[in-house]
PDB file of C-alpha atoms in Angstrom:
ATOM      1  CA  ASP G   1     -28.051 -19.487  22.435  1.00 60.00           C
ATOM      2  CA  THR G   2     -31.983 -18.156  22.587  1.00 68.00           C
ATOM      3  CA  ALA G   3     -33.277 -19.933  19.632  1.00 90.00           C
ATOM      4  CA  VAL G   4     -36.256 -16.925  18.159  1.00 94.00           C
ATOM      5  CA  SER G   5     -35.763 -13.958  20.610  1.00 94.00           C
ATOM      6  CA  GLN G   6     -38.107 -11.073  20.536  1.00 95.00           C
ATOM      7  CA  THR G   7     -38.041  -7.623  21.836  1.00 96.00           C
ATOM      8  CA  PRO G   8     -39.642  -6.210  23.813  1.00 96.00           C
ATOM      9  CA  LYS G   9     -40.861  -8.785  26.068  1.00 94.00           C
ATOM     10  CA  TYR G  10     -43.757  -5.821  27.262  1.00 96.00           C
ATOM     11  CA  LEU G  11     -44.965  -3.099  25.501  1.00 97.00           C
ATOM     12  CA  VAL G  12     -47.484  -0.614  27.388  1.00 97.00           C
ATOM     13  CA  THR G  13     -48.352   2.532  25.443  1.00 97.00           C
ATOM     14  CA  GLN G  14     -51.173   4.977  24.815  1.00 97.00           C
ATOM     15  CA  MET G  15     -53.866   4.477  21.995  1.00 97.00           C
ATOM     16  CA  GLY G  16     -53.049   6.344  18.545  1.00 97.00           C
ATOM     17  CA  ASN G  17     -49.059   5.613  19.157  1.00 97.00           C
ATOM     18  CA  ASP G  18     -46.565   3.515  16.564  1.00 97.00           C
ATOM     19  CA  LYS G  19     -44.555   0.941  18.162  1.00 97.00           C
ATOM     20  CA  SER G  20     -42.116  -1.195  16.970  1.00 97.00           C
ATOM     21  CA  ILE G  21     -41.509  -5.355  18.093  1.00 97.00           C
ATOM     22  CA  LYS G  22     -38.440  -7.035  16.526  1.00 97.00           C
ATOM     23  CA  CYS G  23     -37.777 -10.625  16.473  1.00 97.00           C
ATOM     24  CA  GLU G  24     -34.732 -12.513  15.397  1.00 96.00           C
ATOM     25  CA  GLN G  25     -33.850 -16.108  14.921  1.00 96.00           C
ATOM     26  CA  ASN G  26     -30.258 -18.130  15.091  1.00 95.00           C
ATOM     27  CA  LEU G  27     -31.606 -21.173  13.890  1.00 93.00           C
ATOM     28  CA  GLY G  28     -30.757 -20.525  10.462  1.00 92.00           C
ATOM     29  CA  HIS G  29     -34.605 -20.792   9.449  1.00 91.00           C
ATOM     30  CA  ASP G  30     -35.676 -19.481   5.923  1.00 89.00           C
ATOM     31  CA  THR G  31     -39.369 -18.617   6.920  1.00 91.00           C
ATOM     32  CA  MET G  32     -40.699 -16.803  10.000  1.00 94.00           C
ATOM     33  CA  TYR G  33     -44.333 -16.131  10.895  1.00 94.00           C
ATOM     34  CA  TRP G  34     -46.131 -13.705  13.054  1.00 95.00           C
ATOM     35  CA  TYR G  35     -48.871 -14.720  15.489  1.00 95.00           C
ATOM     36  CA  LYS G  36     -51.588 -12.767  17.282  1.00 95.00           C
ATOM     37  CA  GLN G  37     -52.749 -14.714  20.750  1.00 94.00           C
ATOM     38  CA  ASP G  38     -56.200 -12.403  22.333  1.00 92.00           C
ATOM     39  CA  SER G  39     -57.241 -12.594  25.374  1.00 90.00           C
ATOM     40  CA  LYS G  40     -58.563 -15.810  24.873  1.00 88.00           C
ATOM     41  CA  LYS G  41     -55.309 -17.096  24.105  1.00 88.00           C
ATOM     42  CA  PHE G  42     -56.461 -17.761  20.398  1.00 91.00           C
ATOM     43  CA  LEU G  43     -53.644 -18.078  18.314  1.00 92.00           C
ATOM     44  CA  LYS G  44     -53.727 -16.953  14.540  1.00 92.00           C
ATOM     45  CA  ILE G  45     -51.518 -16.179  12.007  1.00 92.00           C
ATOM     46  CA  MET G  46     -50.876 -13.092  10.940  1.00 94.00           C
ATOM     47  CA  PHE G  47     -48.053 -13.211   8.203  1.00 91.00           C
ATOM     48  CA  SER G  48     -45.260 -14.969   7.144  1.00 90.00           C
ATOM     49  CA  TYR G  49     -42.006 -14.528   5.313  1.00 89.00           C
ATOM     50  CA  ASN G  50     -39.721 -16.445   3.364  1.00 87.00           C
ATOM     51  CA  ASN G  51     -36.469 -15.358   2.714  1.00 84.00           C
ATOM     52  CA  LYS G  52     -37.546 -11.727   3.062  1.00 82.00           C
ATOM     53  CA  GLU G  53     -40.746 -12.180   0.442  1.00 86.00           C
ATOM     54  CA  LEU G  54     -44.195 -11.942   2.385  1.00 87.00           C
ATOM     55  CA  ILE G  55     -45.979 -15.213   1.594  1.00 85.00           C
ATOM     56  CA  ILE G  56     -48.672 -15.361   3.669  1.00 84.00           C
ATOM     57  CA  ASN G  57     -50.648 -12.027   4.615  1.00 84.00           C
ATOM     58  CA  GLU G  58     -54.026 -12.867   6.361  1.00 85.00           C
ATOM     59  CA  THR G  59     -57.023 -10.641   6.943  1.00 79.00           C
ATOM     60  CA  VAL G  60     -54.668  -7.924   8.845  1.00 87.00           C
ATOM     61  CA  PRO G  61     -55.361  -4.512   8.954  1.00 90.00           C
ATOM     62  CA  ASN G  62     -52.902  -2.056   6.897  1.00 91.00           C
ATOM     63  CA  ARG G  63     -51.969  -0.340  10.226  1.00 95.00           C
ATOM     64  CA  PHE G  64     -49.571  -3.495  10.810  1.00 95.00           C
ATOM     65  CA  SER G  65     -46.283  -3.755   8.580  1.00 93.00           C
ATOM     66  CA  PRO G  66     -44.310  -6.684   8.711  1.00 93.00           C
ATOM     67  CA  LYS G  67     -40.322  -5.501   7.333  1.00 93.00           C
ATOM     68  CA  SER G  68     -37.647  -8.159   7.270  1.00 92.00           C
ATOM     69  CA  PRO G  69     -34.471  -6.645   6.631  1.00 91.00           C
ATOM     70  CA  ASP G  70     -33.023 -10.362   6.270  1.00 91.00           C
ATOM     71  CA  LYS G  71     -33.866 -13.726   6.853  1.00 88.00           C
ATOM     72  CA  ALA G  72     -33.091 -13.817  10.142  1.00 94.00           C
ATOM     73  CA  HIS G  73     -35.315 -10.942  11.184  1.00 95.00           C
ATOM     74  CA  LEU G  74     -38.847 -10.242  11.172  1.00 95.00           C
ATOM     75  CA  ASN G  75     -40.356  -7.305  12.919  1.00 96.00           C
ATOM     76  CA  LEU G  76     -43.773  -6.044  13.169  1.00 96.00           C
ATOM     77  CA  HIS G  77     -44.600  -2.533  12.958  1.00 96.00           C
ATOM     78  CA  ILE G  78     -48.095  -1.200  14.335  1.00 96.00           C
ATOM     79  CA  ASN G  79     -49.069   2.474  13.235  1.00 96.00           C
ATOM     80  CA  SER G  80     -52.357   4.262  15.469  1.00 97.00           C
ATOM     81  CA  LEU G  81     -52.388   1.703  17.901  1.00 97.00           C
ATOM     82  CA  GLU G  82     -56.003   0.636  19.207  1.00 96.00           C
ATOM     83  CA  LEU G  83     -57.732  -1.174  22.251  1.00 96.00           C
ATOM     84  CA  GLY G  84     -58.415  -4.099  20.214  1.00 94.00           C
ATOM     85  CA  ASP G  85     -54.387  -4.658  19.445  1.00 96.00           C
ATOM     86  CA  SER G  86     -53.691  -5.553  22.912  1.00 97.00           C
ATOM     87  CA  ALA G  87     -52.419  -9.285  22.584  1.00 96.00           C
ATOM     88  CA  VAL G  88     -49.165 -10.976  22.627  1.00 96.00           C
ATOM     89  CA  TYR G  89     -47.545 -10.994  19.495  1.00 97.00           C
ATOM     90  CA  PHE G  90     -45.274 -14.111  18.821  1.00 96.00           C
ATOM     91  CA  CYS G  91     -42.807 -14.667  16.279  1.00 96.00           C
ATOM     92  CA  ALA G  92     -42.172 -17.920  14.781  1.00 94.00           C
ATOM     93  CA  SER G  93     -39.220 -19.613  12.287  1.00 93.00           C
ATOM     94  CA  THR G  94     -39.502 -23.055  10.638  1.00 89.00           C
ATOM     95  CA  SER G  95     -37.137 -24.525   8.014  1.00 77.00           C
ATOM     96  CA  ARG G  96     -39.432 -27.069   6.821  1.00 78.00           C
ATOM     97  CA  GLU G  97     -42.271 -28.435   9.040  1.00 77.00           C
ATOM     98  CA  THR G  98     -41.862 -27.139  12.865  1.00 84.00           C
ATOM     99  CA  GLN G  99     -42.443 -23.842  13.827  1.00 89.00           C
ATOM    100  CA  TYR G 100     -40.608 -22.614  16.914  1.00 91.00           C
ATOM    101  CA  PHE G 101     -41.834 -19.950  18.811  1.00 93.00           C
ATOM    102  CA  GLY G 102     -40.279 -16.568  20.532  1.00 94.00           C
ATOM    103  CA  PRO G 103     -41.088 -16.097  24.165  1.00 93.00           C
ATOM    104  CA  GLY G 104     -43.931 -13.342  22.886  1.00 95.00           C
ATOM    105  CA  THR G 105     -44.426  -9.209  23.133  1.00 96.00           C
ATOM    106  CA  ARG G 106     -46.952  -8.515  25.844  1.00 95.00           C
ATOM    107  CA  LEU G 107     -48.699  -5.165  24.037  1.00 97.00           C
ATOM    108  CA  LEU G 108     -51.486  -3.328  26.190  1.00 97.00           C
ATOM    109  CA  VAL G 109     -52.744  -0.360  24.902  1.00 97.00           C
ATOM    110  CA  LEU G 110     -54.487   2.534  26.858  1.00 96.00           C
TER     111      LEU G 110
ATOM    112  CA  ALA T   1     -61.831 -24.883   6.130  1.00 74.00           C
ATOM    113  CA  GLN T   2     -59.052 -26.513   8.127  1.00 84.00           C
ATOM    114  CA  SER T   3     -60.227 -26.121  12.001  1.00 91.00           C
ATOM    115  CA  VAL T   4     -58.859 -27.699  14.913  1.00 95.00           C
ATOM    116  CA  THR T   5     -61.326 -28.395  18.283  1.00 96.00           C
ATOM    117  CA  GLN T   6     -60.365 -28.743  21.504  1.00 97.00           C
ATOM    118  CA  PRO T   7     -63.737 -29.639  23.478  1.00 96.00           C
ATOM    119  CA  ASP T   8     -62.280 -29.361  26.806  1.00 95.00           C
ATOM    120  CA  ILE T   9     -61.591 -25.536  27.859  1.00 95.00           C
ATOM    121  CA  HIS T  10     -60.102 -26.751  31.433  1.00 96.00           C
ATOM    122  CA  ILE T  11     -59.309 -29.933  32.727  1.00 97.00           C
ATOM    123  CA  THR T  12     -58.227 -30.385  36.598  1.00 97.00           C
ATOM    124  CA  VAL T  13     -56.354 -33.701  37.405  1.00 97.00           C
ATOM    125  CA  SER T  14     -54.729 -34.661  40.473  1.00 97.00           C
ATOM    126  CA  GLU T  15     -51.022 -34.905  40.754  1.00 96.00           C
ATOM    127  CA  GLY T  16     -49.985 -38.678  39.993  1.00 97.00           C
ATOM    128  CA  ALA T  17     -52.801 -38.662  37.635  1.00 97.00           C
ATOM    129  CA  SER T  18     -53.249 -39.799  33.998  1.00 97.00           C
ATOM    130  CA  LEU T  19     -54.264 -37.377  31.700  1.00 97.00           C
ATOM    131  CA  GLU T  20     -55.998 -37.213  28.225  1.00 97.00           C
ATOM    132  CA  LEU T  21     -56.481 -34.138  26.644  1.00 98.00           C
ATOM    133  CA  ARG T  22     -58.348 -34.030  23.220  1.00 98.00           C
ATOM    134  CA  CYS T  23     -57.464 -32.441  19.626  1.00 98.00           C
ATOM    135  CA  ASN T  24     -59.783 -33.560  16.665  1.00 97.00           C
ATOM    136  CA  TYR T  25     -59.045 -31.362  13.464  1.00 95.00           C
ATOM    137  CA  SER T  26     -61.136 -31.082   9.649  1.00 92.00           C
ATOM    138  CA  TYR T  27     -58.418 -30.861   7.007  1.00 87.00           C
ATOM    139  CA  GLY T  28     -58.681 -31.687   3.224  1.00 78.00           C
ATOM    140  CA  ALA T  29     -55.818 -34.322   3.708  1.00 79.00           C
ATOM    141  CA  THR T  30     -53.833 -35.643   6.147  1.00 80.00           C
ATOM    142  CA  PRO T  31     -51.926 -32.576   7.935  1.00 86.00           C
ATOM    143  CA  TYR T  32     -49.097 -32.444  10.050  1.00 91.00           C
ATOM    144  CA  LEU T  33     -50.175 -32.293  13.578  1.00 93.00           C
ATOM    145  CA  PHE T  34     -48.255 -30.495  16.730  1.00 94.00           C
ATOM    146  CA  TRP T  35     -49.216 -30.153  20.075  1.00 97.00           C
ATOM    147  CA  TYR T  36     -46.992 -26.875  21.562  1.00 96.00           C
ATOM    148  CA  VAL T  37     -47.556 -26.331  25.598  1.00 96.00           C
ATOM    149  CA  GLN T  38     -47.534 -22.678  26.872  1.00 94.00           C
ATOM    150  CA  SER T  39     -46.465 -22.298  30.936  1.00 91.00           C
ATOM    151  CA  PRO T  40     -47.597 -18.628  32.180  1.00 84.00           C
ATOM    152  CA  GLY T  41     -46.503 -15.895  30.621  1.00 80.00           C
ATOM    153  CA  GLN T  42     -44.206 -17.935  28.392  1.00 84.00           C
ATOM    154  CA  GLY T  43     -43.515 -19.013  24.676  1.00 87.00           C
ATOM    155  CA  LEU T  44     -45.182 -21.833  22.724  1.00 92.00           C
ATOM    156  CA  GLN T  45     -43.070 -25.465  23.382  1.00 93.00           C
ATOM    157  CA  LEU T  46     -43.237 -28.043  21.188  1.00 93.00           C
ATOM    158  CA  LEU T  47     -44.133 -31.632  22.793  1.00 96.00           C
ATOM    159  CA  LEU T  48     -44.297 -33.609  20.156  1.00 95.00           C
ATOM    160  CA  LYS T  49     -45.462 -34.039  16.250  1.00 93.00           C
ATOM    161  CA  TYR T  50     -46.679 -36.275  13.969  1.00 93.00           C
ATOM    162  CA  PHE T  51     -46.070 -36.265  10.050  1.00 89.00           C
ATOM    163  CA  SER T  52     -46.538 -39.908   9.150  1.00 87.00           C
ATOM    164  CA  GLY T  53     -45.536 -43.531  10.093  1.00 89.00           C
ATOM    165  CA  ASP T  54     -46.274 -44.929  13.839  1.00 90.00           C
ATOM    166  CA  THR T  55     -49.479 -43.318  14.835  1.00 92.00           C
ATOM    167  CA  LEU T  56     -48.348 -43.108  18.258  1.00 96.00           C
ATOM    168  CA  VAL T  57     -45.470 -40.557  18.697  1.00 96.00           C
ATOM    169  CA  GLN T  58     -43.774 -39.736  21.784  1.00 97.00           C
ATOM    170  CA  GLY T  59     -42.753 -36.357  22.990  1.00 96.00           C
ATOM    171  CA  ILE T  60     -40.854 -34.551  25.776  1.00 95.00           C
ATOM    172  CA  LYS T  61     -41.504 -34.126  29.466  1.00 94.00           C
ATOM    173  CA  GLY T  62     -43.322 -38.107  29.452  1.00 96.00           C
ATOM    174  CA  PHE T  63     -46.005 -36.928  27.035  1.00 97.00           C
ATOM    175  CA  GLU T  64     -47.244 -39.142  24.195  1.00 98.00           C
ATOM    176  CA  ALA T  65     -50.087 -38.455  21.333  1.00 98.00           C
ATOM    177  CA  GLU T  66     -52.089 -40.983  19.364  1.00 97.00           C
ATOM    178  CA  PHE T  67     -53.053 -40.244  15.769  1.00 95.00           C
ATOM    179  CA  LYS T  68     -56.451 -41.546  14.632  1.00 95.00           C
ATOM    180  CA  ARG T  69     -57.262 -40.761  11.135  1.00 92.00           C
ATOM    181  CA  SER T  70     -60.737 -42.718  11.482  1.00 92.00           C
ATOM    182  CA  GLN T  71     -61.739 -40.299  14.384  1.00 94.00           C
ATOM    183  CA  SER T  72     -59.541 -37.148  12.930  1.00 94.00           C
ATOM    184  CA  SER T  73     -57.998 -36.976  16.763  1.00 96.00           C
ATOM    185  CA  PHE T  74     -54.713 -36.477  17.338  1.00 97.00           C
ATOM    186  CA  ASN T  75     -55.373 -37.060  21.516  1.00 98.00           C
ATOM    187  CA  LEU T  76     -52.048 -35.825  23.941  1.00 98.00           C
ATOM    188  CA  ARG T  77     -51.692 -38.379  26.535  1.00 98.00           C
ATOM    189  CA  LYS T  78     -49.053 -38.247  30.061  1.00 98.00           C
ATOM    190  CA  PRO T  79     -49.582 -41.555  32.648  1.00 97.00           C
ATOM    191  CA  SER T  80     -48.884 -39.684  35.358  1.00 97.00           C
ATOM    192  CA  VAL T  81     -48.865 -35.613  35.518  1.00 97.00           C
ATOM    193  CA  HIS T  82     -46.375 -33.431  37.655  1.00 96.00           C
ATOM    194  CA  TRP T  83     -47.362 -29.799  39.469  1.00 95.00           C
ATOM    195  CA  SER T  84     -45.302 -28.763  37.053  1.00 94.00           C
ATOM    196  CA  ASP T  85     -47.298 -29.759  33.991  1.00 96.00           C
ATOM    197  CA  ALA T  86     -49.865 -27.161  34.608  1.00 96.00           C
ATOM    198  CA  ALA T  87     -49.947 -24.777  31.446  1.00 96.00           C
ATOM    199  CA  GLU T  88     -52.332 -24.234  28.312  1.00 96.00           C
ATOM    200  CA  TYR T  89     -51.934 -27.226  25.638  1.00 97.00           C
ATOM    201  CA  PHE T  90     -52.333 -26.202  22.119  1.00 97.00           C
ATOM    202  CA  CYS T  91     -53.284 -28.905  18.986  1.00 97.00           C
ATOM    203  CA  ALA T  92     -52.326 -27.472  15.911  1.00 94.00           C
ATOM    204  CA  VAL T  93     -52.413 -28.967  12.308  1.00 92.00           C
ATOM    205  CA  GLY T  94     -50.625 -27.950   9.408  1.00 87.00           C
ATOM    206  CA  PRO T  95     -50.510 -28.382   5.593  1.00 82.00           C
ATOM    207  CA  PRO T  96     -48.701 -31.768   4.584  1.00 75.00           C
ATOM    208  CA  GLN T  97     -46.216 -30.423   2.448  1.00 70.00           C
ATOM    209  CA  GLY T  98     -44.686 -27.933   5.292  1.00 60.00           C
ATOM    210  CA  ALA T  99     -45.910 -25.886   8.407  1.00 55.00           C
ATOM    211  CA  GLN T 100     -46.646 -23.046   6.140  1.00 73.00           C
ATOM    212  CA  LYS T 101     -49.749 -21.801   7.742  1.00 82.00           C
ATOM    213  CA  LEU T 102     -50.258 -23.453  11.061  1.00 88.00           C
ATOM    214  CA  VAL T 103     -54.093 -23.203  12.704  1.00 91.00           C
ATOM    215  CA  PHE T 104     -54.616 -23.811  16.381  1.00 94.00           C
ATOM    216  CA  GLY T 105     -57.278 -25.235  18.438  1.00 95.00           C
ATOM    217  CA  GLN T 106     -58.504 -22.493  21.149  1.00 95.00           C
ATOM    218  CA  GLY T 107     -56.258 -24.554  23.635  1.00 96.00           C
ATOM    219  CA  THR T 108     -56.904 -26.459  26.784  1.00 97.00           C
ATOM    220  CA  ARG T 109     -55.979 -25.157  30.327  1.00 96.00           C
ATOM    221  CA  LEU T 110     -54.423 -27.720  32.679  1.00 97.00           C
ATOM    222  CA  THR T 111     -54.818 -27.262  36.489  1.00 97.00           C
ATOM    223  CA  ILE T 112     -52.885 -30.002  38.630  1.00 96.00           C
ATOM    224  CA  ASN T 113     -54.107 -30.616  42.203  1.00 93.00           C
ATOM    225  CA  PRO T 114     -51.704 -31.200  45.274  1.00 88.00           C
TER     226      PRO T 114
END
């Protein structure tokens, strides 16, 4: 009965590769997010979608492209991975005020 | 610009001792306020939130927080910590019309001494 799930949990890849992270929520929420947590544990919002429409796009490189096939899913595709992309990526969803987070995807770029 | 400051990067307390984690925010209006906890290798779990009304809010796991408008603070407290409380704690603020964009503090790492 997981509320917000992410796959994969761990992702180790080489520089220059393209990878995707998937997120699904079964809470019936309209809005979903991607956050990046860096090595210092700092959390910063990257994107937000409301009913499949992009509503927040922070200053994120174009190599990052979110895609929302339906309001229960928000995937993150990353092109040409760089060392600095190594981080934990969290998906979250909300219906109104409170955001509920997934378990995170730990990405390591070698 | 909105910001959240957690002045203590790392706190160590003994099991059974009381705990207070500080959070100060800078926001144009009274924001929605949240505390989340992240256990090692885990995601973020909501501890409690404040939107309006009673300035002392109760959360899960015996935590409470007090909103003080005059000090722009939302400190987290627990009267007696347990070893399982060792984790990273994040304070966050969001716009009063809904948590469309949460801004997080840098986190406070809590270590519990036996």
